[in-house]
Tab-separated table of C-alpha atoms in Angstrom:
chain	number	residue	atom	x	y	z
A	4	ASN	CA	29.534	31.619	-4.465
A	5	SER	CA	25.933	31.488	-5.615
A	6	VAL	CA	26.788	28.758	-8.140
A	7	PHE	CA	28.634	26.799	-5.471
A	8	ASP	CA	25.743	27.194	-3.025
A	9	ASN	CA	23.351	25.752	-5.605
A	10	VAL	CA	25.565	22.882	-6.721
A	11	PHE	CA	27.124	21.829	-3.411
A	12	PRO	CA	23.947	20.359	-1.829
A	13	TYR	CA	23.497	18.151	-4.894
A	14	TYR	CA	27.000	16.681	-4.682
A	15	LYS	CA	26.753	16.413	-0.908
A	16	HIS	CA	23.585	14.395	-1.391
A	17	LYS	CA	25.271	12.172	-4.016
A	18	LEU	CA	28.196	11.589	-1.629
A	19	SER	CA	25.795	10.573	1.154
A	20	LEU	CA	24.111	8.087	-1.157
A	21	ALA	CA	27.511	6.656	-2.160
A	22	LYS	CA	28.470	6.186	1.504
A	23	LEU	CA	25.154	4.479	2.230
A	24	HIS	CA	25.623	2.171	-0.742
A	25	HIS	CA	29.142	1.251	0.374
A	26	SER	CA	28.057	0.571	3.968
A	27	ALA	CA	25.109	-1.518	2.801
A	28	LYS	CA	27.337	-3.662	0.547
A	29	GLN	CA	29.853	-4.151	3.354
A	30	ALA	CA	27.080	-5.131	5.775
A	31	VAL	CA	25.745	-7.731	3.332
A	32	THR	CA	29.233	-9.146	2.786
A	33	ALA	CA	29.813	-9.355	6.550
A	34	CYS	CA	26.495	-11.186	6.982
A	35	GLU	CA	27.442	-13.682	4.273
A	36	GLN	CA	30.741	-14.260	6.093
A	37	GLU	CA	28.834	-14.576	9.400
A	38	ASP	CA	30.898	-11.763	10.916
A	39	LEU	CA	28.224	-10.321	13.220
A	40	ASP	CA	30.358	-7.564	14.772
A	41	LEU	CA	31.426	-6.187	11.388
A	42	ALA	CA	27.881	-6.454	10.047
A	43	LEU	CA	26.515	-4.463	12.995
A	44	LYS	CA	29.260	-1.844	12.526
A	45	TYR	CA	28.230	-1.139	8.949
A	46	MET	CA	24.506	-1.434	9.725
A	47	ARG	CA	24.868	1.315	12.321
A	48	GLU	CA	26.316	3.557	9.626
A	49	ILE	CA	23.183	3.011	7.554
A	50	GLU	CA	20.936	4.295	10.342
A	51	VAL	CA	20.683	7.876	9.105
A	52	ASP	CA	17.719	10.218	8.837
A	53	LYS	CA	15.561	9.806	5.774
A	54	MET	CA	16.867	12.097	3.046
A	55	TYR	CA	14.499	14.104	0.903
A	56	VAL	CA	14.881	13.627	-2.829
A	57	PRO	CA	12.966	16.280	-4.817
A	58	LYS	CA	10.626	14.798	-7.407
A	59	SER	CA	9.778	16.285	-10.769
A	60	THR	CA	6.156	17.443	-10.746
A	61	LYS	CA	5.965	16.841	-14.481
A	62	ARG	CA	7.160	13.254	-14.085
A	63	GLN	CA	4.667	12.610	-11.273
A	64	LEU	CA	1.771	14.068	-13.278
A	65	LEU	CA	2.605	11.865	-16.248
A	66	LYS	CA	2.116	8.837	-13.980
A	67	VAL	CA	-1.565	9.713	-13.745
A	68	THR	CA	-2.026	8.243	-17.223
A	69	GLU	CA	-0.421	4.937	-16.214
A	70	ALA	CA	-2.738	2.003	-15.545
A	71	PRO	CA	-3.101	1.379	-11.780
A	72	GLN	CA	-1.604	-1.787	-10.343
A	73	LEU	CA	-4.574	-4.036	-9.652
A	74	ILE	CA	-4.877	-7.519	-8.238
A	75	LYS	CA	-7.626	-9.889	-9.292
A	76	THR	CA	-9.352	-11.499	-6.339
A	77	GLY	CA	-11.192	-14.325	-8.058
A	78	ILE	CA	-14.443	-12.776	-6.763
A	79	ASP	CA	-16.609	-11.842	-9.723
A	80	VAL	CA	-18.202	-8.661	-8.329
A	81	ILE	CA	-14.820	-7.193	-7.368
A	82	ASP	CA	-12.963	-8.263	-10.507
A	83	LYS	CA	-15.638	-6.830	-12.812
A	84	ASN	CA	-14.656	-3.514	-11.279
A	85	GLY	CA	-10.976	-4.182	-12.065
A	86	GLY	CA	-9.947	-5.757	-8.782
A	87	TRP	CA	-8.350	-4.140	-5.740
A	88	ARG	CA	-5.692	-1.473	-6.174
A	89	ARG	CA	-2.330	-2.546	-4.792
A	90	GLY	CA	-0.787	-0.378	-2.122
A	91	ASN	CA	-4.118	-0.027	-0.302
A	92	ILE	CA	-5.815	-1.348	2.818
A	93	VAL	CA	-9.076	-3.306	2.803
A	94	GLN	CA	-10.959	-3.307	6.100
A	95	ILE	CA	-13.567	-5.924	6.981
A	96	THR	CA	-15.541	-5.149	10.108
A	97	GLY	CA	-18.398	-6.884	11.897
A	98	ASP	CA	-19.622	-8.356	15.147
A	99	SER	CA	-17.936	-11.316	16.796
A	100	GLY	CA	-19.135	-14.567	15.283
A	101	THR	CA	-19.967	-13.142	11.852
A	102	MET	CA	-17.349	-15.248	10.053
A	103	LYS	CA	-14.805	-12.446	9.496
A	104	THR	CA	-11.819	-14.779	9.931
A	105	THR	CA	-13.362	-17.492	7.742
A	106	CYS	CA	-14.261	-14.918	5.082
A	107	SER	CA	-10.766	-13.389	5.049
A	108	LEU	CA	-9.188	-16.854	4.704
A	109	TRP	CA	-11.578	-17.631	1.845
A	110	ILE	CA	-10.598	-14.369	0.117
A	111	CYS	CA	-6.895	-15.244	0.524
A	112	ILE	CA	-7.478	-18.687	-0.992
A	113	LYS	CA	-9.366	-17.143	-3.929
A	114	ILE	CA	-6.522	-14.651	-4.525
A	115	LEU	CA	-3.883	-17.396	-4.403
A	116	LEU	CA	-5.853	-19.584	-6.817
A	117	THR	CA	-6.297	-16.653	-9.207
A	118	ASN	CA	-2.683	-15.413	-9.006
A	119	PRO	CA	-0.177	-18.317	-9.178
A	120	GLU	CA	2.743	-16.084	-8.134
A	121	ALA	CA	0.975	-14.365	-5.229
A	122	THR	CA	1.960	-14.841	-1.581
A	123	VAL	CA	-0.037	-14.208	1.596
A	124	LEU	CA	1.009	-13.450	5.169
A	125	TYR	CA	-1.810	-14.099	7.644
A	126	PHE	CA	-1.190	-12.461	11.032
A	127	GLU	CA	-3.425	-14.235	13.547
A	128	LYS	CA	-3.627	-12.553	16.963
A	129	GLU	CA	-7.050	-13.701	18.153
A	130	MET	CA	-6.794	-17.499	17.991
A	131	PRO	CA	-4.008	-20.122	17.997
A	132	ALA	CA	-2.408	-20.794	14.619
A	133	GLU	CA	-3.612	-24.408	14.875
A	134	ASP	CA	-7.209	-23.191	14.681
A	135	VAL	CA	-6.411	-21.362	11.439
A	136	TYR	CA	-4.769	-24.484	9.989
A	137	ASN	CA	-7.837	-26.520	10.984
A	138	LYS	CA	-10.137	-24.046	9.204
A	139	ILE	CA	-7.996	-24.301	6.065
A	140	THR	CA	-8.013	-28.104	6.248
A	141	SER	CA	-11.790	-28.211	6.781
A	142	HIS	CA	-12.208	-25.959	3.743
A	143	PHE	CA	-10.179	-28.138	1.409
A	144	ILE	CA	-11.410	-31.581	2.471
A	145	GLN	CA	-15.004	-30.262	2.943
A	146	MET	CA	-15.388	-31.800	6.381
A	147	PRO	CA	-16.726	-30.084	9.516
A	148	LEU	CA	-14.228	-29.539	12.308
A	149	GLU	CA	-16.418	-31.596	14.662
A	150	ASP	CA	-16.187	-34.588	12.325
A	151	MET	CA	-12.431	-34.190	12.061
A	152	ASP	CA	-12.142	-34.181	15.858
A	153	GLY	CA	-14.463	-37.190	16.042
A	154	MET	CA	-12.275	-39.226	13.692
A	155	ILE	CA	-9.216	-38.470	15.789
A	156	LYS	CA	-10.991	-39.403	19.043
A	157	ASN	CA	-12.465	-42.674	17.741
A	158	GLY	CA	-9.134	-43.950	16.477
A	159	THR	CA	-9.557	-43.292	12.734
A	160	GLY	CA	-7.103	-40.406	12.630
A	161	ASP	CA	-4.969	-42.314	10.110
A	162	VAL	CA	-7.897	-42.303	7.668
A	163	LEU	CA	-8.219	-38.544	8.143
A	164	SER	CA	-4.476	-38.102	7.599
A	165	ASN	CA	-4.683	-40.017	4.312
A	166	MET	CA	-7.593	-37.856	3.161
A	167	ILE	CA	-5.675	-34.694	3.983
A	168	GLU	CA	-2.464	-35.918	2.375
A	169	GLU	CA	-4.266	-36.932	-0.811
A	170	LYS	CA	-5.943	-33.532	-1.104
A	171	PHE	CA	-2.789	-31.557	-0.266
A	172	ASN	CA	-0.737	-33.519	-2.810
A	173	SER	CA	-2.729	-31.875	-5.582
A	174	PRO	CA	-0.278	-29.586	-7.449
A	175	THR	CA	-2.684	-26.639	-7.266
A	176	ILE	CA	-3.394	-26.921	-3.543
A	177	SER	CA	0.218	-27.802	-2.719
A	178	SER	CA	1.424	-24.656	-4.486
A	179	LEU	CA	-1.244	-22.573	-2.751
A	180	LEU	CA	-0.285	-23.820	0.703
A	181	ASP	CA	3.388	-23.105	-0.007
A	182	ARG	CA	2.419	-19.466	-0.612
A	183	LEU	CA	0.087	-19.052	2.386
A	184	HIS	CA	1.979	-18.306	5.593
A	185	VAL	CA	0.301	-18.005	8.998
A	186	VAL	CA	2.139	-15.813	11.519
A	187	ALA	CA	1.187	-17.177	14.954
A	188	ASN	CA	0.116	-14.921	17.824
A	189	ASP	CA	3.355	-15.554	19.734
A	190	GLU	CA	5.466	-14.472	16.730
A	191	PHE	CA	4.415	-10.802	16.789
A	192	ASN	CA	3.203	-8.387	19.460
A	193	ASN	CA	2.394	-5.051	17.887
A	194	GLY	CA	2.105	-3.008	14.716
A	195	LYS	CA	5.872	-2.492	14.553
A	196	ASP	CA	6.344	-6.255	14.292
A	197	VAL	CA	3.775	-6.496	11.494
A	198	VAL	CA	5.491	-3.680	9.588
A	199	ALA	CA	8.926	-5.299	10.008
A	200	ILE	CA	7.737	-8.720	8.819
A	201	VAL	CA	5.851	-7.287	5.832
A	202	ARG	CA	8.894	-5.177	4.903
A	203	ALA	CA	11.152	-8.256	4.978
A	204	PHE	CA	8.784	-10.734	3.289
A	205	LYS	CA	7.052	-8.372	0.786
A	206	PRO	CA	3.877	-10.461	0.358
A	207	THR	CA	1.258	-9.787	-2.276
A	208	VAL	CA	-1.390	-9.727	0.450
A	209	TRP	CA	-1.163	-9.517	4.222
A	210	VAL	CA	-4.022	-9.979	6.673
A	211	LEU	CA	-4.261	-8.802	10.283
A	212	ASP	CA	-6.792	-10.606	12.490
A	213	TYR	CA	-7.667	-8.405	14.213
A	214	LEU	CA	-6.776	-4.704	14.619
A	215	THR	CA	-7.510	-3.961	18.278
A	216	ALA	CA	-5.970	-7.245	19.474
A	217	LEU	CA	-2.526	-5.687	18.993
A	218	SER	CA	-0.789	-4.006	21.926
A	219	ASP	CA	1.282	-0.999	20.920
A	220	ASP	CA	0.920	0.844	24.223
A	221	GLU	CA	4.152	2.228	25.640
A	222	PRO	CA	4.486	3.690	29.160
A	223	GLY	CA	3.290	7.283	29.166
A	224	GLU	CA	1.632	7.048	25.729
A	225	SER	CA	-2.099	6.939	25.035
A	226	SER	CA	-3.883	4.167	23.171
A	227	TYR	CA	-5.089	6.820	20.706
A	228	ASP	CA	-1.521	7.939	19.879
A	229	ASN	CA	-0.374	4.353	19.488
A	230	MET	CA	-3.285	3.437	17.216
A	231	VAL	CA	-2.498	6.455	15.024
A	232	PHE	CA	1.198	5.502	14.936
A	233	MET	CA	0.378	1.878	14.103
A	234	MET	CA	-2.031	2.754	11.273
A	235	ASN	CA	0.517	5.189	9.815
A	236	GLY	CA	3.097	2.404	9.765
A	237	LEU	CA	0.744	-0.180	8.256
A	238	LYS	CA	-0.420	2.177	5.521
A	239	ASP	CA	3.146	3.233	4.725
A	240	ILE	CA	4.501	-0.311	4.378
A	241	THR	CA	1.479	-1.350	2.281
A	242	ASN	CA	2.136	1.501	-0.115
A	243	ARG	CA	5.898	0.876	-0.242
A	244	THR	CA	5.542	-2.853	-0.962
A	245	LYS	CA	2.523	-2.349	-3.263
A	246	SER	CA	0.744	-5.083	-1.363
A	247	ILE	CA	-2.880	-5.393	-0.320
A	248	GLY	CA	-3.457	-5.162	3.429
A	249	ILE	CA	-6.633	-6.749	4.805
A	250	ILE	CA	-7.465	-5.650	8.339
A	251	LEU	CA	-10.237	-7.221	10.395
A	252	SER	CA	-11.888	-5.015	13.009
A	253	GLN	CA	-14.630	-5.275	15.595
A	254	LEU	CA	-17.782	-3.261	16.136
A	255	LYS	CA	-18.361	-1.402	19.381
A	256	SER	CA	-20.263	-3.250	22.061
A	257	GLY	CA	-23.996	-2.522	21.906
A	258	TRP	CA	-23.802	-0.776	18.528
A	259	VAL	CA	-27.057	-2.382	17.365
A	260	ASN	CA	-29.201	-1.372	20.355
A	261	ASN	CA	-30.401	1.962	18.977
A	262	LYS	CA	-30.765	0.998	15.325
A	263	LEU	CA	-34.002	0.263	13.533
A	264	ILE	CA	-32.056	-1.553	10.809
A	265	PRO	CA	-29.135	-3.701	12.044
A	266	ILE	CA	-26.469	-2.405	9.695
A	267	PRO	CA	-23.472	-0.545	11.180
A	268	ASN	CA	-21.878	2.620	9.899
A	269	LYS	CA	-18.295	3.849	10.181
A	270	SER	CA	-18.785	5.357	13.638
A	271	ASP	CA	-19.776	1.939	15.030
A	272	ILE	CA	-16.283	0.482	14.446
A	273	GLU	CA	-13.834	0.204	17.354
A	274	TRP	CA	-11.038	2.701	16.827
A	275	GLY	CA	-12.550	3.271	13.424
A	276	PHE	CA	-11.348	6.869	13.055
A	277	LYS	CA	-7.882	5.988	11.745
A	278	ALA	CA	-8.637	2.646	10.147
A	279	ASN	CA	-11.452	4.244	8.174
A	280	GLN	CA	-9.251	7.107	7.044
A	281	TYR	CA	-6.548	4.789	5.723
A	282	SER	CA	-8.821	2.101	4.264
A	283	ALA	CA	-9.496	2.393	0.544
A	284	TYR	CA	-12.115	-0.361	0.809
A	285	LEU	CA	-14.325	-0.833	3.866
A	286	TYR	CA	-16.887	-3.621	4.177
A	287	THR	CA	-19.083	-4.855	6.993
A	288	THR	CA	-20.241	-8.437	7.334
A	289	PHE	CA	-23.996	-8.934	7.393
A	290	MET	CA	-25.660	-12.263	8.241
A	291	PRO	CA	-29.448	-11.892	7.922
A	292	THR	CA	-30.032	-15.091	9.905
A	293	LEU	CA	-28.980	-13.206	13.073
A	294	TYR	CA	-31.851	-10.748	12.680
A	295	THR	CA	-34.635	-12.300	10.602
A	296	ASP	CA	-36.186	-15.600	9.531
A	297	LEU	CA	-37.327	-14.130	6.224
A	298	MET	CA	-34.095	-14.979	4.381
A	299	PRO	CA	-32.257	-18.321	4.089
A	300	SER	CA	-29.719	-18.966	6.844
A	301	ASN	CA	-26.832	-19.346	4.374
A	302	TYR	CA	-27.131	-15.792	2.979
A	303	PHE	CA	-23.991	-13.751	3.691
A	304	PHE	CA	-23.119	-10.243	2.558
A	305	LEU	CA	-20.139	-7.914	2.584
A	306	LEU	CA	-21.777	-4.486	2.503
A	307	PRO	CA	-19.630	-1.581	1.258
A	308	LEU	CA	-19.299	1.313	3.712
A	309	LYS	CA	-16.520	2.972	1.715
A	310	ILE	CA	-15.020	2.313	-1.730
A	311	ARG	CA	-12.368	4.813	-2.792
A	312	TYR	CA	-11.910	3.422	-6.292
A	313	GLY	CA	-14.782	2.391	-8.543
A	314	LYS	CA	-18.410	1.678	-7.742
A	315	HIS	CA	-19.981	0.454	-4.526
A	316	PHE	CA	-20.936	-3.186	-4.967
A	317	THR	CA	-22.384	-5.506	-2.353
A	318	ILE	CA	-20.607	-8.869	-2.300
A	319	SER	CA	-23.273	-11.572	-2.017
A	320	LEU	CA	-22.152	-15.026	-0.931
A	321	LEU	CA	-23.671	-18.339	0.119
A	322	SER	CA	-21.984	-19.421	3.329
A	323	LYS	CA	-21.027	-22.977	4.230
A	324	PRO	CA	-19.909	-22.426	7.836
A	325	GLU	CA	-19.597	-26.121	8.608
A	326	PHE	CA	-16.931	-26.349	5.872
A	327	ASN	CA	-15.385	-22.899	6.521
A	328	ASP	CA	-16.310	-22.054	2.960
A	329	PHE	CA	-18.301	-19.671	0.771
A	330	LYS	CA	-19.701	-19.875	-2.718
A	331	GLU	CA	-20.550	-17.145	-5.191
A	332	PRO	CA	-24.187	-17.525	-6.237
A	333	PRO	CA	-25.315	-17.652	-9.871
A	334	THR	CA	-26.562	-14.332	-11.260
A	335	GLU	CA	-30.247	-15.169	-10.816
A	336	ILE	CA	-29.817	-16.141	-7.159
A	337	ARG	CA	-27.576	-13.154	-6.523
A	338	ASP	CA	-30.197	-10.760	-7.922
A	339	ASN	CA	-32.806	-12.381	-5.701
A	340	MET	CA	-30.500	-12.040	-2.656
A	341	ILE	CA	-29.982	-8.346	-3.390
A	342	ASN	CA	-33.724	-7.733	-3.790
A	343	GLN	CA	-34.462	-9.427	-0.468
A	344	LEU	CA	-31.694	-7.436	1.178
A	345	LYS	CA	-33.095	-4.173	-0.180
A	346	GLN	CA	-36.543	-4.999	1.165
A	347	PHE	CA	-35.177	-5.824	4.592
A	348	THR	CA	-32.782	-2.880	4.917
A	349	LYS	CA	-34.716	-0.282	2.875
A	350	ARG	CA	-31.398	0.668	1.251
A	351	LYS	CA	-31.857	1.253	-2.465
A	352	PHE	CA	-28.150	1.630	-3.317
A	353	ILE	CA	-27.178	-1.938	-2.379
């Protein structure tokens, strides 16, 4: 009996897997034959509780010596440190109007240019998808949005269309745009929708703009519980698909009022408790021009508040807001930017 008791669970588990495999194959076949009723019948059989499969500790420990799966971003400071580890969440926080959306789009474009096989899903909850497309267009044709609108209003829209078509016909940009997908705000409502779409599409990178714009509240459930549930789901699907998740978040209203130096910390982020816990990389935007006239107005920084892997590096950029664009400065200018930032913030580790 003792032998049977030890062996039976193993074969019972194997039988369960065989049944699942059979039902899954039948469901796929029914879908291909467009037999919805039969497909749903077999899909219901697949809805079973998650089964636990014991893992060999030895095998798991040996994986420690394997090189981590990294993705190059095309941003020199990050890539010198190896890049971002796949299966992790990157959080970018900051005040409204500090170019978080523009910066995240720029990062996506850099990743797509650097990785020809990469794909991006951009979940936009804050603004209409058309505004995102306009930002992308402005970036590539290097024309301010106001000028684009002016050409349309004064009857030269056909000239603008030709400019856009010529630029987008470039093989590099055409391929990039084929791999960049914007999910409009009416195409998803909550974290469950994001998880489902990421699970189905399996992008290299997904972006959520922005975290607290989602509504996961159910009757009788607290916003806290729903935020925890949503972050659990987002972290899980990021790890399962080995993607990079970029989440944009807001700072609390009035966070800067009691600070001598206008740089936020983790506690200043809206609902930051769970997002911070699950973020492997956490940056805050910093635009000196909002607080001082002592630095050029185009200086832009992503300051590291948390880096789980590797060293803490400030990402220094020269912003071109009129073109929805950024540029990495040469080493000499970057060093000068960092020195000015240190003097202003009194933070030696930057």
